[in-house]
Amino acid sequence: MDIEAEIRALQLDSAEDNNATLIPEDAKPEEVEMTDKVEEEGMTDEVDTKSQPVQAEPKVKDKEVADMDCAEVPDEMESQKKRHLNVVFIGHVDAGKSTTGGQILFLSGQVDDRTIQKYEKEAKDKSRESWYMAYIMDTNEEERVKGKTVEVGRAQFETETTRFTILDAPGHKSYVPNMISGASQADIGVLVISARKGEFETGYERGGQTREHVQLAKTLGVSKLLVVVNKMDDHTVNWSKERYDEIESKMVPFLRSSGYNVKKDVQFLPISGLVGTNMKTRVDKNICPWWNGPCLFEALDSVEVPVRDPKGPYRMPIIDKFKDMGTVVMGKVESGSICEGDSLLVMPNKAPVKVLAVYCDEDKVRRAGPGENLRVRLSGIEEEDISSGFVLSSVVKPIPTVTEFTAQLQILELLENAIFTAGYKAVLHIHSVVEECEIVELLQQIDPKTKKPMKKKVLFVKNGAVVVCRIQVNSLICVEKFSDFPQLGRFTLRTEGKTIAVGKVTDLPSRSSA
Ligand code: GTP
Ligand code: MG
């Protein structure tokens, strides 16, 4: 059976329901609603900005809430702050992610004309004339010379209602682990697709990163996608409605089969990232008479923010660390709030630490809630004693640590001639953890039709199978059950640079709690 059809079988989308209905092959978008309870429940209509004009402004610094205990910070003060969203730019190599990200910064007034002229000259000197907008995001020499993003670029911009953190992921297949790290920090994704003749096709092919990125993004908890059909200005496209419709019609069934509710969680729009068309303001009717929908800024502004629990146990997977007047760790808060002076644990070492300072973007803040990307200065621990993948965690309810867990896996595409059986080794990516792992036992195969475990004992499975298995790692790692914390309980398995399976943690050994 087709792998994409099989992906539906994996219940990554529902934390509670392990028996979601399989969608018929020929189901139309109107007829089918993917059950996506976690995300459905996790969404709120905090700000409805659909009909408002969008005005990007230069970044306004968060005001520090001074001289007040965290507990005393009034809620109104929090609610006056703009909402915050982490947006990852994903898609096949050269689709225009960095160009679009750079254009957003330019249009929101963060890059002046002189800098653009400098980049234009530098790009020309490197025989990469058209790459100058991408240089805003691609800041290191290797990226500029090759015209390929390597590290996930980070930038901030604001609209009237929202502070956005842009995470510009690399599209090249060699850098998929970096893309995974970017997507694991994101709330929503902008999937950039090139409409240029031949480019959409290459990205969408098997082995193309359009597919791989979508599947990974869903697994990593990117609940909403804006699909931007880019390069509409290209001479092979010329704002053709037929080309746009062709891409949308091919993408819709694929997105649905990857677990996205196409009606609720996905929005398409045409843009030109290079020229900046249909981005801050809607495209001129003279250029594109058929588009009546929003521009990119409007679409971003109207995306609903996932509900996050500021009172939950604190969980912040650490993605990086450095020394700066103490030990500084970086990461995204997945649950709970943090406050200057808090006592926390660095897990899995159980190292008690004290919070000396909290920085949100560039600004020092007294407290920060879930969804924020932070830098946290700690005392009580040396930088050498922390690795990415560790989790800054509440003392009262620390994150479980394990060397083994049970998981439900969807096998996507194994390497040629490989069989998936006990003893299979892969690289596990779960939140910010990257660890070698081994499948120690296959427990049950799930029948994709009935969703029930099959009776016969399972010794090996092939592409497309859904299987429950035990997975072991060599060192202690922090994980949660998917049903408790979806963001910390979904993962991918990769072998030889290829994503071979996606999964969710279904059970932890009883002794796992710290
Ligand atoms: P990776 O980081 O390597 O995955 O690529 P990317 O998706 O970031 O693409 P990038 O922004 O580097 O752009 C790749 C090429 O496409 C450059 O030559 C861009 O000028 C070109 N490009 C990007 N957007 C557009 C667009 O809207 N129109 C046209 N005509 N070209 C574009
Ligand atoms: Mg790029």
Coordinates of C-alpha atoms and ligand atoms in Angstrom, one line a residue:
M1 CA 0.0 0.0 0.0
D2 CA 1.0 3.6 -0.6
I3 CA 3.1 4.9 2.2
E4 CA 1.2 8.2 2.4
A5 CA -2.0 6.3 2.9
E6 CA -0.3 4.4 5.6
I7 CA 0.8 7.5 7.4
R8 CA -2.8 8.2 8.2
A9 CA -2.8 5.1 10.2
L10 CA -0.4 6.5 12.8
Q11 CA -2.4 8.3 15.4
L12 CA 0.2 11.0 16.0
D13 CA -2.6 13.5 15.8
S14 CA -4.6 12.5 18.8
A15 CA -3.2 12.3 22.3
E16 CA -6.3 10.7 23.6
D17 CA -7.8 8.7 20.8
N18 CA -5.8 5.7 19.8
N19 CA -8.5 4.5 17.5
A20 CA -9.1 7.3 15.0
T21 CA -10.9 6.4 11.8
L22 CA -9.0 5.6 8.7
I23 CA -9.8 8.0 5.9
P24 CA -11.0 6.5 2.7
E25 CA -8.5 6.8 -0.2
D26 CA -10.9 8.8 -2.3
A27 CA -12.3 11.1 0.4
K28 CA -12.6 14.7 -0.6
P29 CA -11.5 17.5 1.7
E30 CA -15.0 18.6 2.4
E31 CA -16.1 15.1 3.4
V32 CA -13.3 14.3 5.7
E33 CA -12.1 15.9 8.9
M34 CA -9.0 14.5 10.4
T35 CA -9.4 14.0 14.1
D36 CA -6.8 16.3 15.5
K37 CA -8.0 16.6 19.0
V38 CA -4.8 17.8 20.6
E39 CA -4.5 20.6 18.2
E40 CA -8.1 21.4 18.0
E41 CA -8.3 21.7 21.8
G42 CA -5.0 23.5 21.8
M43 CA -6.2 26.3 19.6
T44 CA -7.9 29.5 20.7
D45 CA -9.2 32.4 18.8
E46 CA -7.3 34.9 20.9
V47 CA -7.0 37.6 18.3
D48 CA -9.1 37.8 15.1
T49 CA -7.3 40.1 12.8
K50 CA -8.5 38.7 9.5
S51 CA -10.1 41.9 8.4
Q52 CA -7.7 44.3 9.9
P53 CA -5.1 46.1 7.8
V54 CA -1.6 44.9 8.7
Q55 CA 1.2 47.2 9.5
A56 CA 4.5 45.9 10.3
E57 CA 6.5 48.0 12.7
P58 CA 10.1 48.1 13.8
K59 CA 10.6 45.9 16.8
V60 CA 9.3 47.3 20.1
K61 CA 11.2 46.1 23.1
D62 CA 9.4 44.3 25.8
K63 CA 9.1 46.4 28.8
E64 CA 10.8 44.9 31.8
V65 CA 8.4 44.3 34.6
A66 CA 10.6 45.8 37.3
D67 CA 10.4 45.6 41.1
M68 CA 7.6 43.1 41.3
D69 CA 7.5 39.5 42.3
C70 CA 6.5 37.2 39.5
A71 CA 3.5 36.1 41.5
E72 CA 2.4 39.7 41.7
V73 CA 2.7 40.5 38.0
P74 CA -0.9 41.3 37.2
D75 CA -2.5 39.3 34.4
E76 CA -3.6 42.4 32.6
M77 CA 0.0 43.3 32.1
E78 CA 0.6 40.0 30.4
S79 CA -2.4 40.2 28.2
Q80 CA -1.4 43.7 27.0
K81 CA 1.7 42.2 25.5
K82 CA 1.6 41.1 21.9
R83 CA 1.1 37.4 21.4
H84 CA 4.1 35.5 20.3
L85 CA 4.5 32.9 17.5
N86 CA 7.4 30.8 16.4
V87 CA 7.3 30.3 12.6
V88 CA 9.5 27.8 10.9
F89 CA 10.1 28.2 7.1
I90 CA 10.3 24.8 5.5
G91 CA 10.4 23.4 2.0
H92 CA 12.7 22.0 -0.7
V93 CA 16.1 23.4 -1.3
D94 CA 16.0 26.7 -3.2
A95 CA 12.3 27.1 -2.8
G96 CA 12.9 30.7 -1.5
K97 CA 12.7 30.3 2.3
S98 CA 15.6 32.6 3.1
T99 CA 14.6 35.1 0.4
T100 CA 11.1 35.2 1.7
G101 CA 12.4 35.5 5.3
G102 CA 14.8 38.3 4.3
Q103 CA 12.0 40.1 2.4
I104 CA 9.8 40.0 5.5
L105 CA 12.6 41.7 7.5
F106 CA 13.1 44.3 4.8
L107 CA 9.3 45.0 4.5
S108 CA 9.0 45.3 8.2
G109 CA 11.6 48.0 8.3
Q110 CA 14.5 46.1 9.8
V111 CA 16.9 46.2 6.9
D112 CA 17.7 49.5 5.2
D113 CA 18.3 50.1 1.5
R114 CA 22.0 50.5 2.0
T115 CA 22.4 47.1 3.5
I116 CA 20.4 45.6 0.6
Q117 CA 22.7 47.4 -1.9
K118 CA 25.7 46.0 0.0
Y119 CA 24.2 42.5 -0.2
E120 CA 23.4 43.0 -3.9
K121 CA 27.0 43.8 -4.6
E122 CA 28.3 40.9 -2.5
A123 CA 25.9 38.5 -4.2
K124 CA 27.0 39.7 -7.6
D125 CA 30.7 39.2 -6.6
K126 CA 29.8 35.7 -5.8
S127 CA 27.9 35.2 -9.1
R128 CA 24.8 34.8 -7.1
E129 CA 23.0 37.9 -8.2
S130 CA 19.5 36.8 -7.2
W131 CA 20.5 35.7 -3.8
Y132 CA 20.8 39.1 -2.2
M133 CA 17.5 38.9 -0.2
A134 CA 18.5 35.5 1.1
Y135 CA 21.7 37.0 2.5
I136 CA 19.6 38.8 5.1
M137 CA 18.9 35.3 6.6
D138 CA 22.0 33.4 5.4
T139 CA 24.7 35.2 7.4
N140 CA 27.7 32.9 7.2
E141 CA 30.2 32.7 4.4
E142 CA 29.6 29.1 3.5
E143 CA 25.9 29.7 3.2
R144 CA 26.5 32.8 1.0
V145 CA 29.0 31.1 -1.3
K146 CA 26.9 28.0 -1.8
G147 CA 23.6 29.8 -1.8
K148 CA 22.3 27.2 0.7
T149 CA 21.1 27.6 4.3
V150 CA 23.0 25.3 6.7
E151 CA 22.1 26.5 10.2
V152 CA 18.6 27.5 11.1
G153 CA 18.5 31.3 10.7
R154 CA 16.7 33.3 13.4
A155 CA 15.0 36.6 13.2
Q156 CA 12.2 38.6 14.8
F157 CA 9.6 40.8 13.4
E158 CA 6.3 42.3 14.6
T159 CA 3.0 43.1 13.2
E160 CA 0.3 45.0 15.0
T161 CA -0.9 42.1 17.0
T162 CA 2.0 39.6 17.0
R163 CA 5.7 39.2 17.7
F164 CA 7.1 36.5 15.4
T165 CA 10.3 34.6 15.7
I166 CA 11.3 33.3 12.2
L167 CA 13.2 30.1 12.1
D168 CA 14.6 29.7 8.6
A169 CA 15.3 26.0 8.1
P170 CA 17.7 24.6 5.5
G171 CA 16.1 22.8 2.6
H172 CA 19.0 20.6 1.5
K173 CA 18.7 17.0 2.5
S174 CA 22.1 16.9 4.2
Y175 CA 20.8 19.3 6.8
V176 CA 17.5 17.7 7.7
P177 CA 18.7 17.3 11.3
N178 CA 19.0 21.1 11.5
M179 CA 15.6 21.5 10.0
I180 CA 14.2 19.1 12.7
S181 CA 15.7 21.2 15.4
G182 CA 14.1 24.4 13.8
A183 CA 10.7 22.7 13.4
S184 CA 10.8 21.4 17.0
Q185 CA 10.8 24.9 18.2
A186 CA 8.0 26.1 16.0
D187 CA 4.3 26.6 16.5
I188 CA 3.4 27.1 12.9
G189 CA 5.1 26.5 9.6
V190 CA 5.4 28.4 6.4
L191 CA 5.9 25.8 3.7
V192 CA 7.6 27.5 0.8
I193 CA 7.0 25.9 -2.6
S194 CA 8.6 27.1 -5.8
A195 CA 6.1 27.4 -8.7
R196 CA 9.0 27.7 -11.2
K197 CA 8.7 25.1 -14.0
G198 CA 10.3 21.9 -12.9
E199 CA 11.1 23.1 -9.3
F200 CA 7.7 22.2 -7.8
E201 CA 8.0 18.8 -9.4
T202 CA 11.5 18.1 -8.0
G203 CA 10.5 19.1 -4.5
Y204 CA 7.4 17.1 -4.5
E205 CA 9.0 13.9 -5.9
R206 CA 9.7 11.0 -3.6
G207 CA 12.9 11.9 -1.9
G208 CA 12.2 15.6 -2.3
Q209 CA 12.2 17.7 0.8
T210 CA 8.7 19.2 0.3
R211 CA 7.4 15.8 1.4
E212 CA 9.9 15.0 4.0
H213 CA 9.6 18.4 5.6
V214 CA 5.8 18.2 5.8
Q215 CA 5.9 14.8 7.4
L216 CA 8.5 15.9 9.9
A217 CA 6.8 19.2 10.7
K218 CA 3.5 17.4 11.5
T219 CA 5.4 14.9 13.7
L220 CA 7.3 17.6 15.5
G221 CA 4.1 19.4 16.5
V222 CA 3.8 22.1 13.8
S223 CA 0.1 22.3 14.0
K224 CA -0.7 24.9 11.3
L225 CA 0.8 25.4 7.8
L226 CA 0.7 28.4 5.5
V227 CA 1.6 27.0 2.1
V228 CA 3.2 29.8 0.1
V229 CA 3.4 29.2 -3.6
N230 CA 6.5 31.3 -4.3
K231 CA 8.3 32.6 -7.4
M232 CA 5.0 33.5 -9.0
D233 CA 6.9 36.3 -10.7
D234 CA 9.2 33.9 -12.5
H235 CA 8.8 34.0 -16.3
T236 CA 7.8 30.3 -16.4
V237 CA 4.9 31.1 -14.1
N238 CA 3.9 34.7 -14.6
W239 CA 1.2 34.6 -11.9
S240 CA -0.6 31.8 -13.8
K241 CA -3.7 30.7 -12.0
E242 CA -3.4 27.3 -13.7
R243 CA 0.0 26.7 -12.2
Y244 CA -1.1 27.8 -8.8
D245 CA -4.2 25.6 -8.9
E246 CA -2.1 22.6 -10.1
I247 CA 0.2 22.9 -7.2
E248 CA -2.6 23.4 -4.7
S249 CA -4.5 20.4 -6.1
K250 CA -1.5 18.1 -5.8
M251 CA -0.5 19.3 -2.4
V252 CA -3.9 19.0 -0.7
P253 CA -4.2 15.2 -0.8
F254 CA -0.6 14.9 0.3
L255 CA -1.0 17.3 3.2
R256 CA -4.2 15.5 4.3
S257 CA -2.4 12.1 4.2
S258 CA 0.3 13.6 6.3
G259 CA -2.2 14.3 9.0
Y260 CA -3.1 18.0 8.4
N261 CA -6.7 19.0 8.5
V262 CA -6.6 20.8 5.2
K263 CA -9.7 22.9 5.8
K264 CA -8.8 24.1 9.3
D265 CA -5.0 24.0 9.6
V266 CA -3.7 24.8 6.1
Q267 CA -3.9 28.0 4.1
F268 CA -2.5 28.5 0.6
L269 CA -1.4 31.8 -0.9
P270 CA 0.7 33.0 -3.9
I271 CA 3.7 35.3 -3.4
S272 CA 6.9 36.4 -4.8
G273 CA 9.5 36.4 -2.0
L274 CA 12.1 38.0 -4.3
V275 CA 10.0 40.9 -5.4
G276 CA 8.0 41.1 -2.2
T277 CA 4.6 40.7 -3.9
N278 CA 1.5 39.7 -1.8
M279 CA 3.5 39.9 1.3
K280 CA 3.0 43.1 3.3
T281 CA 0.2 44.3 1.1
R282 CA -2.2 42.4 -1.2
V283 CA -1.1 41.8 -4.7
D284 CA -2.2 44.4 -7.3
K285 CA -5.1 43.2 -9.4
N286 CA -3.1 44.3 -12.5
I287 CA -0.5 41.6 -11.6
C288 CA -2.8 38.9 -10.4
P289 CA -6.5 39.5 -11.1
W290 CA -7.6 36.2 -9.7
W291 CA -6.3 36.4 -6.2
N292 CA -8.9 37.6 -3.7
G293 CA -7.3 36.2 -0.5
P294 CA -5.0 37.6 2.1
C295 CA -1.3 38.6 1.7
L296 CA 1.3 36.8 3.8
F297 CA 1.4 39.3 6.7
E298 CA -2.4 39.2 7.0
A299 CA -2.3 35.4 6.9
L300 CA 0.4 35.3 9.6
D301 CA -1.5 37.8 11.7
S302 CA -4.7 35.8 11.7
V303 CA -3.1 32.4 12.6
E304 CA -4.5 31.2 15.9
V305 CA -2.0 30.7 18.7
P306 CA -2.0 27.4 20.4
V307 CA -3.2 27.5 24.0
R308 CA -0.4 26.8 26.4
D309 CA -0.5 26.2 30.0
P310 CA 1.5 28.8 32.0
K311 CA 0.7 27.0 35.2
G312 CA 1.9 23.5 34.0
P313 CA 5.2 22.0 35.2
Y314 CA 8.2 23.8 33.8
R315 CA 9.7 22.2 30.7
M316 CA 12.3 23.8 28.5
P317 CA 14.4 21.5 26.2
I318 CA 17.8 23.0 25.9
I319 CA 19.0 23.5 22.3
D320 CA 22.3 25.4 23.1
K321 CA 24.4 26.7 25.9
F322 CA 27.3 29.0 26.5
K323 CA 29.3 30.8 29.1
D324 CA 28.4 34.4 29.9
M325 CA 28.6 35.6 33.5
G326 CA 27.4 32.2 34.5
T327 CA 25.9 29.4 32.4
V328 CA 23.4 30.4 29.8
V329 CA 21.0 27.9 28.2
M330 CA 18.7 28.5 25.2
G331 CA 15.5 26.8 24.4
K332 CA 11.7 27.1 23.9
V333 CA 9.4 26.8 26.9
E334 CA 7.0 23.9 26.2
S335 CA 5.1 24.1 29.5
G336 CA 4.9 26.3 32.6
S337 CA 6.5 29.7 33.4
I338 CA 9.9 30.8 34.5
C339 CA 10.8 33.7 36.8
E340 CA 14.0 35.3 38.0
G341 CA 15.0 33.6 41.2
D342 CA 13.3 30.3 40.5
S343 CA 14.9 27.0 41.6
L344 CA 14.8 24.4 38.9
L345 CA 16.5 21.2 37.9
V346 CA 18.6 20.4 34.8
M347 CA 17.5 17.0 33.8
P348 CA 18.5 14.2 33.3
N349 CA 21.4 15.0 35.7
K350 CA 19.0 16.3 38.4
A351 CA 21.3 19.2 38.9
P352 CA 19.7 21.9 41.1
V353 CA 20.1 25.4 39.6
K354 CA 18.9 28.9 40.3
V355 CA 17.6 31.3 37.6
L356 CA 19.7 34.4 37.6
A357 CA 18.2 36.1 34.6
V358 CA 15.7 35.4 31.8
Y359 CA 16.0 36.9 28.3
C360 CA 13.3 36.8 25.7
D361 CA 14.7 37.7 22.3
E362 CA 17.1 40.5 23.2
D363 CA 15.2 41.7 26.3
K364 CA 15.6 40.9 29.9
V365 CA 12.3 39.9 31.4
R366 CA 11.2 39.0 34.9
R367 CA 9.1 36.1 33.8
A368 CA 8.2 34.2 30.7
G369 CA 5.5 31.7 29.8
P370 CA 5.2 28.8 27.5
G371 CA 5.9 29.2 23.8
E372 CA 8.7 31.8 24.4
N373 CA 12.2 31.3 23.1
L374 CA 14.5 32.1 25.9
R375 CA 18.0 32.5 27.1
V376 CA 18.3 31.7 30.8
R377 CA 21.3 32.4 32.9
L378 CA 21.8 29.8 35.6
S379 CA 23.9 29.4 38.7
G380 CA 24.8 26.1 40.2
I381 CA 25.9 24.3 37.1
E382 CA 28.9 24.5 34.7
E383 CA 28.4 24.9 31.0
E384 CA 30.4 21.7 30.4
D385 CA 27.8 19.7 32.4
I386 CA 25.0 20.5 30.0
S387 CA 24.3 19.0 26.6
S388 CA 21.6 20.0 24.1
G389 CA 18.7 17.6 24.7
F390 CA 18.8 18.2 28.4
V391 CA 15.7 19.8 29.9
L392 CA 15.3 22.7 32.3
S393 CA 12.6 21.3 34.5
S394 CA 10.4 21.9 37.5
V395 CA 11.7 20.6 40.8
V396 CA 8.3 19.5 42.1
K397 CA 7.4 17.6 38.9
P398 CA 10.6 16.9 37.0
I399 CA 10.5 15.5 33.5
P400 CA 10.9 11.6 33.4
T401 CA 14.2 10.3 32.4
V402 CA 14.6 6.9 30.6
T403 CA 16.9 4.7 28.7
E404 CA 14.0 2.8 27.2
F405 CA 10.4 3.5 26.2
T406 CA 7.5 2.0 24.3
A407 CA 6.4 3.7 21.2
Q408 CA 4.0 3.5 18.3
L409 CA 5.9 3.9 15.1
Q410 CA 4.9 4.5 11.5
I411 CA 7.5 3.2 9.1
L412 CA 7.9 5.6 6.2
E413 CA 10.5 4.4 3.9
L414 CA 13.4 2.1 4.9
L415 CA 16.7 2.0 3.1
E416 CA 16.8 -0.3 0.2
N417 CA 16.8 -4.0 1.3
A418 CA 16.5 -3.1 5.0
I419 CA 14.0 -4.8 7.2
F420 CA 12.8 -3.3 10.4
T421 CA 13.2 -5.8 13.2
A422 CA 14.6 -6.2 16.7
G423 CA 18.2 -5.0 16.6
Y424 CA 17.5 -2.2 14.1
K425 CA 19.6 0.9 14.9
A426 CA 18.7 4.4 14.1
V427 CA 19.2 8.0 15.3
L428 CA 16.4 9.2 17.5
H429 CA 15.3 12.9 17.3
I430 CA 12.9 13.9 20.1
H431 CA 12.5 17.6 21.0
S432 CA 16.2 18.7 21.2
V433 CA 17.6 15.2 21.8
V434 CA 19.6 13.5 19.1
E435 CA 20.7 10.0 20.3
E436 CA 21.5 6.6 18.8
C437 CA 18.9 4.1 19.6
E438 CA 18.1 0.5 19.0
I439 CA 14.8 -1.3 18.5
V440 CA 14.9 -4.0 21.2
E441 CA 11.6 -5.7 20.6
L442 CA 8.7 -5.4 18.3
L443 CA 5.6 -5.9 20.4
Q444 CA 2.6 -5.6 18.1
Q445 CA 1.8 -4.7 14.6
I446 CA -1.3 -2.5 14.2
D447 CA -3.7 -3.3 11.4
P448 CA -4.1 -0.1 9.5
K449 CA -7.7 -0.9 8.6
T450 CA -9.1 -1.8 12.0
K451 CA -6.5 0.1 14.0
K452 CA -6.4 -2.9 16.3
P453 CA -3.3 -4.9 17.2
M454 CA -2.9 -7.9 14.9
K455 CA -2.9 -11.3 16.6
K456 CA 0.1 -12.9 15.1
K457 CA 3.5 -12.3 16.6
V458 CA 5.5 -9.7 14.7
L459 CA 9.1 -10.4 14.0
F460 CA 9.7 -7.8 11.3
V461 CA 7.8 -5.1 9.4
K462 CA 8.2 -3.4 6.0
N463 CA 7.5 0.1 4.6
G464 CA 4.2 1.6 5.7
A465 CA 3.7 -0.6 8.7
V466 CA 2.5 0.7 12.1
V467 CA 4.2 -1.1 14.9
V468 CA 4.4 -0.9 18.7
C469 CA 8.0 -1.5 19.9
R470 CA 10.5 -1.0 22.7
I471 CA 13.3 1.5 21.9
Q472 CA 16.5 1.7 23.9
V473 CA 19.1 4.4 24.1
N474 CA 22.6 4.3 25.7
S475 CA 22.3 7.2 28.0
L476 CA 19.5 8.7 30.0
I477 CA 17.2 11.0 28.0
C478 CA 14.2 13.1 29.0
V479 CA 11.0 12.2 27.3
E480 CA 7.3 12.5 28.1
K481 CA 4.4 10.3 27.0
F482 CA 2.7 11.8 24.0
S483 CA -0.6 11.8 25.8
D484 CA 0.9 14.0 28.5
F485 CA 3.0 16.4 26.5
P486 CA 2.7 15.9 22.7
Q487 CA 5.6 18.2 22.0
L488 CA 7.9 16.2 24.2
G489 CA 6.6 12.8 23.2
R490 CA 6.8 12.7 19.4
F491 CA 9.9 11.8 17.5
T492 CA 11.5 10.7 14.3
L493 CA 14.0 7.9 13.5
R494 CA 16.6 8.5 10.9
T495 CA 19.2 6.2 9.3
E496 CA 22.0 7.3 7.0
G497 CA 20.5 10.7 6.7
K498 CA 17.0 9.6 5.8
T499 CA 13.9 9.8 7.9
I500 CA 12.7 6.2 8.1
A501 CA 10.0 6.5 10.7
V502 CA 7.9 8.8 12.8
G503 CA 6.5 7.9 16.2
K504 CA 5.0 8.8 19.5
V505 CA 6.0 7.7 23.0
T506 CA 3.1 5.6 24.4
D507 CA 4.6 4.2 27.6
L508 CA 7.5 4.8 30.0
P509 CA 8.9 2.2 32.4
S510 CA 7.4 2.7 35.8
R511 CA 10.8 3.6 37.4
S512 CA 11.3 6.4 34.9
S513 CA 10.1 9.3 37.0
A514 CA 12.9 11.2 38.6
Ligands
GTP1 P1 17.9 26.6 1.0 O1 18.2 27.4 2.2 O2 19.2 26.1 0.3 O3 17.0 25.4 1.3 O4 17.2 27.5 -0.1 P2 16.0 28.6 0.2 O5 14.7 27.9 0.2 O6 16.3 29.4 1.4 O7 16.1 29.5 -1.2 P3 16.8 30.9 -1.3 O8 16.0 31.9 -0.6 O9 18.2 30.8 -1.0 O10 16.5 31.1 -2.9 C1 17.0 30.2 -3.9 C2 16.9 30.9 -5.2 O11 15.6 31.2 -5.6 C3 17.6 32.3 -5.3 O12 18.3 32.4 -6.5 C4 16.5 33.2 -5.2 O13 16.7 34.5 -5.8 C5 15.4 32.5 -5.9 N1 14.1 33.0 -5.5 C6 13.6 33.0 -4.3 N2 12.4 33.5 -4.2 C7 12.1 33.9 -5.5 C8 10.9 34.5 -6.1 O14 9.9 34.9 -5.5 N3 11.0 34.7 -7.4 C9 12.1 34.4 -8.2 N4 12.0 34.6 -9.5 N5 13.2 33.8 -7.7 C10 13.2 33.6 -6.3
MG2 MG 17.7 29.2 2.8

